[in-house]
Short mmCIF file of C-alpha atoms in Angstrom, two decimals:
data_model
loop_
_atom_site.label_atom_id
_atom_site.label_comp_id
_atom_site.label_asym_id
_atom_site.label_seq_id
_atom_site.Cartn_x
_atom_site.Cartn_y
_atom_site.Cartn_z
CA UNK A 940 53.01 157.58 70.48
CA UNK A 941 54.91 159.12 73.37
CA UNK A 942 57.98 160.90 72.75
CA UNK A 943 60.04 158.32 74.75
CA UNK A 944 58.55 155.55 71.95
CA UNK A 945 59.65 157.90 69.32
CA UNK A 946 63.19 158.24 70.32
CA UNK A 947 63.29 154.66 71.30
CA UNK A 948 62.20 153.55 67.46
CA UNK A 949 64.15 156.20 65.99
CA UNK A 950 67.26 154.97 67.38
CA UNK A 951 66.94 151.36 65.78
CA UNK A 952 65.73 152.66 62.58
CA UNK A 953 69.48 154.91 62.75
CA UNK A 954 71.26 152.39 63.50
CA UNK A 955 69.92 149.80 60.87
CA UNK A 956 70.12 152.52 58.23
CA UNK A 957 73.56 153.64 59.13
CA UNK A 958 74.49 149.70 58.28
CA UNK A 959 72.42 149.74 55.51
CA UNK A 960 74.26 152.70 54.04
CA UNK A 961 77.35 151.13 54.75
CA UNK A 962 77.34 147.79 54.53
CA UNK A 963 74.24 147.61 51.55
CA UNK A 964 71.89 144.60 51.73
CA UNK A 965 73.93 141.67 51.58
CA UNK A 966 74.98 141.69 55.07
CA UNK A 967 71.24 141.41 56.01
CA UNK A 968 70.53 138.62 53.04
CA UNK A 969 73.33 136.48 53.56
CA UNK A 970 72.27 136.51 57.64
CA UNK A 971 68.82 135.50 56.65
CA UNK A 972 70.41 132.82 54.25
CA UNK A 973 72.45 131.26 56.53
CA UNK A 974 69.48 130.11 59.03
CA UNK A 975 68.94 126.30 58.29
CA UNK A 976 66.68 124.10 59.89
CA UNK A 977 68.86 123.04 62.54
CA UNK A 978 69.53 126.24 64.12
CA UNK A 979 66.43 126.79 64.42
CA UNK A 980 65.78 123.63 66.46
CA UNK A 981 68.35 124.14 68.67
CA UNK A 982 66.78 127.70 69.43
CA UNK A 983 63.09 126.73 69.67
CA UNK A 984 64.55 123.62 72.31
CA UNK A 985 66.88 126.02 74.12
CA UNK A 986 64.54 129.46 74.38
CA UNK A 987 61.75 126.82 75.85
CA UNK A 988 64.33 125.98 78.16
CA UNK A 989 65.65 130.26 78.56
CA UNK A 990 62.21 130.82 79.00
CA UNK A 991 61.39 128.73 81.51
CA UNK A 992 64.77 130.25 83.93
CA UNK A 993 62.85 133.46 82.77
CA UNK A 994 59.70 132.63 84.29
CA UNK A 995 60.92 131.01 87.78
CA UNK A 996 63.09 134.45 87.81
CA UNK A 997 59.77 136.43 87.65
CA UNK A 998 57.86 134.18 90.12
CA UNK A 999 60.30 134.53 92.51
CA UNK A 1000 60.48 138.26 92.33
CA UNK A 1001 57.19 139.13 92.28
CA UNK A 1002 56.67 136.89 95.21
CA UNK A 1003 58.68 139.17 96.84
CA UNK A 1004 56.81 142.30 96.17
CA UNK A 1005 53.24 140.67 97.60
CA UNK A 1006 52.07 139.99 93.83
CA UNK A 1007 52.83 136.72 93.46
CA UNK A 1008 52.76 134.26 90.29
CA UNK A 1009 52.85 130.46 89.87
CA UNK A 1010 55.63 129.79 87.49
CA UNK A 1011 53.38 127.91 85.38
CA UNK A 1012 51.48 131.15 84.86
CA UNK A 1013 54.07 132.78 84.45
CA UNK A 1014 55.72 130.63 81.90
CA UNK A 1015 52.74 131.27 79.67
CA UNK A 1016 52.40 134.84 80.27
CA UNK A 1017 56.74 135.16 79.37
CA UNK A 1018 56.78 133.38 76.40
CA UNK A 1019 53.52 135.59 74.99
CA UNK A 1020 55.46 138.65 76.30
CA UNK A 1021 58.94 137.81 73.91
CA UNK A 1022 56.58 136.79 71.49
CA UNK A 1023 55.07 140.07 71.73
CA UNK A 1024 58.94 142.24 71.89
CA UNK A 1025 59.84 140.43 68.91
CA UNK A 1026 56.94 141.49 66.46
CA UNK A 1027 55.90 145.14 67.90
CA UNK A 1028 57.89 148.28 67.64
CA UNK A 1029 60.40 149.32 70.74
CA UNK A 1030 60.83 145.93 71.92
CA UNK A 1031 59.47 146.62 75.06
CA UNK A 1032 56.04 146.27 74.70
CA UNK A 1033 55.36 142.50 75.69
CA UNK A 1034 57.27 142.69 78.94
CA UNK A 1035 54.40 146.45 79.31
CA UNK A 1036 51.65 144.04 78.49
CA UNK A 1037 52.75 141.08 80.99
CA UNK A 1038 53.06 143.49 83.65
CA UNK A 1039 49.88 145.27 83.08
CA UNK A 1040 48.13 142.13 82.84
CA UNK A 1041 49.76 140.78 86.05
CA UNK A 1042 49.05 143.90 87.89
CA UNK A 1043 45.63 144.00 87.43
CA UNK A 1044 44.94 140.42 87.68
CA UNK A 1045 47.06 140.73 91.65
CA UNK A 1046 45.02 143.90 92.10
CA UNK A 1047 47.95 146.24 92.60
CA UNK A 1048 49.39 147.24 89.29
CA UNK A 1049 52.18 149.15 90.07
CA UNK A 1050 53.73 146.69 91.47
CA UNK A 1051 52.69 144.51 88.79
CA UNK A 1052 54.92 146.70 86.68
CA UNK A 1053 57.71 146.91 89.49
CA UNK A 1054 58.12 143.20 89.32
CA UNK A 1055 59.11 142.86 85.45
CA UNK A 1056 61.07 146.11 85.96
CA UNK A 1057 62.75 143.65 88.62
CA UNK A 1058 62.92 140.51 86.32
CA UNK A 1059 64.09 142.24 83.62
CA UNK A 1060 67.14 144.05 85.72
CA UNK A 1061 68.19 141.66 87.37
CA UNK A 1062 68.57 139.44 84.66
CA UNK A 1063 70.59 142.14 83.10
CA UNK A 1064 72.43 142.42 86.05
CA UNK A 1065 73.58 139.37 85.74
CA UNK A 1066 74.44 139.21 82.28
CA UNK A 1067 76.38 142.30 82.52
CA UNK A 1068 78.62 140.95 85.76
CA UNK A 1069 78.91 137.48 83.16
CA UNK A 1070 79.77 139.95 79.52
CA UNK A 1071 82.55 141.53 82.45
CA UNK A 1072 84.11 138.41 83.45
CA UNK A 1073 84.03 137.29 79.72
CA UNK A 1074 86.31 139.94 78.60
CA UNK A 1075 89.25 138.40 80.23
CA UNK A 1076 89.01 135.62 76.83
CA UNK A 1077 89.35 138.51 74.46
CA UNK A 1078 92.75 139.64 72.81
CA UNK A 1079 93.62 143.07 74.69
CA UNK A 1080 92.60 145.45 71.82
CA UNK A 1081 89.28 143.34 71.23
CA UNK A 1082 88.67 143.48 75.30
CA UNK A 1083 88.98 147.79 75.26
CA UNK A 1084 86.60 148.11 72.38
CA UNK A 1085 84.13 145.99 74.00
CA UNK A 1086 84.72 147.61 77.09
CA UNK A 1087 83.90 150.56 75.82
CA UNK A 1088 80.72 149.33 74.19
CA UNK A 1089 79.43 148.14 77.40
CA UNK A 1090 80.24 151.44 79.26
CA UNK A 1091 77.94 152.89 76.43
CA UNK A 1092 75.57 150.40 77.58
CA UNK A 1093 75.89 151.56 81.21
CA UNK A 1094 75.53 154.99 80.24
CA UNK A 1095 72.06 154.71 78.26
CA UNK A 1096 71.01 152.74 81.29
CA UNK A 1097 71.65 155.04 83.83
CA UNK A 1098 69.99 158.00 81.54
CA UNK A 1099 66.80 156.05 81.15
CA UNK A 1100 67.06 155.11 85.47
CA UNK A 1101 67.64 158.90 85.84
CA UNK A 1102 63.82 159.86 83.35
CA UNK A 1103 62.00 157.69 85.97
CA UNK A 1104 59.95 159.75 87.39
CA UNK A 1105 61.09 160.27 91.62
CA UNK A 1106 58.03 158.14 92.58
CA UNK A 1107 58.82 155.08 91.06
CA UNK A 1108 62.21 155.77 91.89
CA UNK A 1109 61.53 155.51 95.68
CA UNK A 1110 59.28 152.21 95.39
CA UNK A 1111 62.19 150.58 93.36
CA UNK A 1112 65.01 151.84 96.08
CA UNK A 1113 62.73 150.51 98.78
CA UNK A 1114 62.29 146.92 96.97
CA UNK A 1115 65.83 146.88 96.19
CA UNK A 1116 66.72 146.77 99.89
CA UNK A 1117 63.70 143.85 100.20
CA UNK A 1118 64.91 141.46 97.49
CA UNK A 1119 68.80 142.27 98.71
CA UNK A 1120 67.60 140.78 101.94
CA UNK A 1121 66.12 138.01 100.51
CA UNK A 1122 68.81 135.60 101.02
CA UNK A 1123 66.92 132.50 100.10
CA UNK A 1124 65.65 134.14 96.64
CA UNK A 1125 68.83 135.99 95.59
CA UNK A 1126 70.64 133.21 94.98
CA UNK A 1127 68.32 131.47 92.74
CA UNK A 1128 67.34 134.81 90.85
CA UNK A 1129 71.09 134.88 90.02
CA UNK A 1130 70.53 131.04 89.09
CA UNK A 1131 68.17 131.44 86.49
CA UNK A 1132 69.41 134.35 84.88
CA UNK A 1133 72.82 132.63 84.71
CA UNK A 1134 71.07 129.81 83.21
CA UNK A 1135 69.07 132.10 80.76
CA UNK A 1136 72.12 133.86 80.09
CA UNK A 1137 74.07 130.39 78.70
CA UNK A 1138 71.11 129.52 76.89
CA UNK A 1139 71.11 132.93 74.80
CA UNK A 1140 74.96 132.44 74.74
CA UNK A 1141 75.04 129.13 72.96
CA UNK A 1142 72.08 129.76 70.34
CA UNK A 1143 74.11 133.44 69.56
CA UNK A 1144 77.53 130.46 68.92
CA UNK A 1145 75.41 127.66 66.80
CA UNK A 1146 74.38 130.81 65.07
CA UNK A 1147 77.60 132.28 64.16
CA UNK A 1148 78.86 128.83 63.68
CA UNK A 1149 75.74 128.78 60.84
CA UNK A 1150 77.01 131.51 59.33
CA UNK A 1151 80.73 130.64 58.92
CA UNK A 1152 82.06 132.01 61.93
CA UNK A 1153 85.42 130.12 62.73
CA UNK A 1154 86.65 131.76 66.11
CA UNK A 1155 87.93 129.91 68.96
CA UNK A 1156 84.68 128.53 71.22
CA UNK A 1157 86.34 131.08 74.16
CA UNK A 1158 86.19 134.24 72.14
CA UNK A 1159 83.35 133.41 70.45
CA UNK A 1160 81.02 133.11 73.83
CA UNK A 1161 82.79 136.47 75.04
CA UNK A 1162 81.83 138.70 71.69
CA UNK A 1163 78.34 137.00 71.90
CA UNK A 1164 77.75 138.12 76.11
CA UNK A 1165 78.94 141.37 75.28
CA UNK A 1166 76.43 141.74 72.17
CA UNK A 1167 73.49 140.40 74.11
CA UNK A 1168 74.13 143.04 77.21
CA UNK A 1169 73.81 145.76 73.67
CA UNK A 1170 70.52 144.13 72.67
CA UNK A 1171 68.96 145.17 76.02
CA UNK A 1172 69.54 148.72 74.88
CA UNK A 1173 65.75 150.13 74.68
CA UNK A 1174 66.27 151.68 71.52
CA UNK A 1175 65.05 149.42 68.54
CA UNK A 1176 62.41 147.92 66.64
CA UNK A 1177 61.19 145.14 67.99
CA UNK A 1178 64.49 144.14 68.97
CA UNK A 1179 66.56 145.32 65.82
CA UNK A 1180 69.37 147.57 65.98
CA UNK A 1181 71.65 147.81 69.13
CA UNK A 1182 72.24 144.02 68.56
CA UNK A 1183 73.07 143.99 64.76
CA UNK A 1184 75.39 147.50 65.69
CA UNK A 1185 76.83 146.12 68.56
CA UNK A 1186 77.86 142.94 66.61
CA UNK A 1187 79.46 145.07 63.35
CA UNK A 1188 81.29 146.95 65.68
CA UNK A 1189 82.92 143.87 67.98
CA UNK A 1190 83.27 141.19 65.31
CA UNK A 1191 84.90 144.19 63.32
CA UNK A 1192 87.19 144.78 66.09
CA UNK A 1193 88.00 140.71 66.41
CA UNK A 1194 88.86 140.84 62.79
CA UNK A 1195 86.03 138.50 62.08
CA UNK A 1196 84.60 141.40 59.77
CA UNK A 1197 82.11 144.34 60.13
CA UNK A 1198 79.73 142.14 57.79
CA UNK A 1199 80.01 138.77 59.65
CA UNK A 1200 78.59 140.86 62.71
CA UNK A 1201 76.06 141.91 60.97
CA UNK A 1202 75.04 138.58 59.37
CA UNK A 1203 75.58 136.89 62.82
CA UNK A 1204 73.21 139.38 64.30
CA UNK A 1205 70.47 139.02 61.46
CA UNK A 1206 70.56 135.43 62.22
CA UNK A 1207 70.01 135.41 65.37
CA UNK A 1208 67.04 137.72 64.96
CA UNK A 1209 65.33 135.82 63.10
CA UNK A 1210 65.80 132.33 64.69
CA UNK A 1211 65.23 134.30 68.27
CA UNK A 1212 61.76 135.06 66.61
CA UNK A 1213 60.32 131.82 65.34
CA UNK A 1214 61.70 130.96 68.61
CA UNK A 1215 59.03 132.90 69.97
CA UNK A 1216 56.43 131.72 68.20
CA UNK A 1217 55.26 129.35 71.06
CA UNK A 1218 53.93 132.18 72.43
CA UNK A 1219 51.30 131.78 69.61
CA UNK A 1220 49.13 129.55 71.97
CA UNK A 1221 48.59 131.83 74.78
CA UNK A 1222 47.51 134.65 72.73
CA UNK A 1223 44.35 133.29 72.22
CA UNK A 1224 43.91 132.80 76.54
CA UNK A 1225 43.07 135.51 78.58
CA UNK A 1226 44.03 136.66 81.61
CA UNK A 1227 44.05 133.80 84.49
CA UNK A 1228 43.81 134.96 88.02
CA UNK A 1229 47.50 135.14 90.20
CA UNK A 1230 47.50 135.37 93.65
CA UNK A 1231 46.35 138.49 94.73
CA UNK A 1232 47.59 140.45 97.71
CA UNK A 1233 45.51 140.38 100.94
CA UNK A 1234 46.31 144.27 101.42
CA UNK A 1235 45.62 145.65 98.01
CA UNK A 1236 43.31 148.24 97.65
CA UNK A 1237 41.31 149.92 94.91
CA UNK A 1238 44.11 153.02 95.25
CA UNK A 1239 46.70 150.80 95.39
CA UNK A 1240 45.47 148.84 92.28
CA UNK A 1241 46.19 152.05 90.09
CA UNK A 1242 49.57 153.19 91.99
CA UNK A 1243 51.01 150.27 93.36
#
């Protein structure tokens, strides 16, 4: 394990402990608890829906960068890639696979990896520019504490841009100014991760409602934005940590309570995950070829 892994799974496990320290168990329990059977319908029909936005995000992108995927394909290959975030350490590691796997079935793999980097941003992107908007719904005090969490945000993202090493940070400049100019695909990348971004949004509400949650629908959707934009941070296990600190720390600031967060976020962890489990039945298929671009070459293959 690489020392970027390390720090990545040591900064869950600090934050979960620091709320286990704190808070104790029941926090965790009663979050478990309060999933029922229909919140976890409504997140198995909604993330098939999420995931699909996902995938026509990532077909569009990549099309863009010469590597292109049907969105069939990649429909498949996303679900198997959150299946594989949610269960593996670092959270990070399906979206690796997916664009390994891509990469080498296109025959140029950086690029491969370039366009999840790309699906993955600019869904964030999105999300952010949404969480920003959102804050207006917030009582002032709530809105500076959440602004502050999402400048934290910023900051680890801009740290992590920064480690990139200054090759791949010239490819990604140079594709930048390619998808910017892509007026006909802009647009609908912003689309679907809009689209994605309401779907996460309303299974994060049934999920508080679940749990007891009785803010107004408004402030609700704004707390739940700005703790999804947290659960991006790269620095959890499989997914656990920024989210379920991000959530104590807002909901605590709403006066909703420190331990509502918590719960909120547990419960949504766990109904995000056996939302995954779709991805189940592409596991057992291997790779399938994508369309592969006419001017790869065996160099390019490794360094895209």
């Amino acid at each position: 394990m690489n020392r970027w892994a390390r720090v990545r799974l040591m900064g869950g496990v600090l934050i979960l402990g620091v709320l286990a320290v704190r808070l104790g168990a029941e926090p965790f329990v009663e979050g478990i608890r309060s999933t029922d059977a229909t919140t976890l319908v409504v997140a198995l029909a909604v993330t098939a829906a999420t995931t699909w936005c996902c995938a026509w995000r990532w077909s569009l992108l990549a099309a863009r960068l010469d590597v292109a995927v049907p969105v069939r394909t990649a429909y498949r290959r996303y679900y198997r890639s959150q299946l594989l975030n949610a269960t593996l350490p670092g959270g990070v590691l399906g979206d690796v696979h997916r664009g390994i796997d891509h990469g080498r079935s296109a025959g140029a793999l950086g690029r491969g990896l370039r366009s999840v980097l790309w699906e993955r941003t600019s869904g964030q992107a999105v999300q952010v520019a949404l969480a920003l908007a959102a804050l207006l719904l917030l009582p002032a005090a709530v809105r500076a504490e959440a602004g502050w969490l999402l400048l934290a945000v910023a900051t680890v993202l801009v740290v992590v841009a920064a480690a990139l090493p200054a090759r791949v940070r010239r490819a990604v400049a140079a594709e930048l100014r390619a998808v910017v100019a892509a007026r006909a695909v802009l647009p609908r990348v912003v689309l679907a991760s809009a689209l994605a971004a309401v779907g996460h949004v309303v299974v994060l509400v049934v999920v508080a409602r679940s749990v007891g949650v009785t803010a107004p629908l408004p402030e609700l959707v704004a707390l739940s934005l700005v703790v999804l934009v947290a659960s991006a941070l790269p620095l959890s296990v499989a997914g656990w940590g920024p989210r379920e600190g991000a959530a104590a720390w807002l909901f605590g600031a709403a006066g909703l309570g420190v331990d509502t967060g918590v719960s909120v976020a547990v419960a949504f962890g766990v109904v995000s995950l056996v939302a995954t489990l779709p991805g189940m039945l592409t596991l057992a298929g291997g790779t399938q070829p994508t369309t592969r671009s006419p001017d790869s070459t065996p160099e390019e293959a490794v360094h895209g």
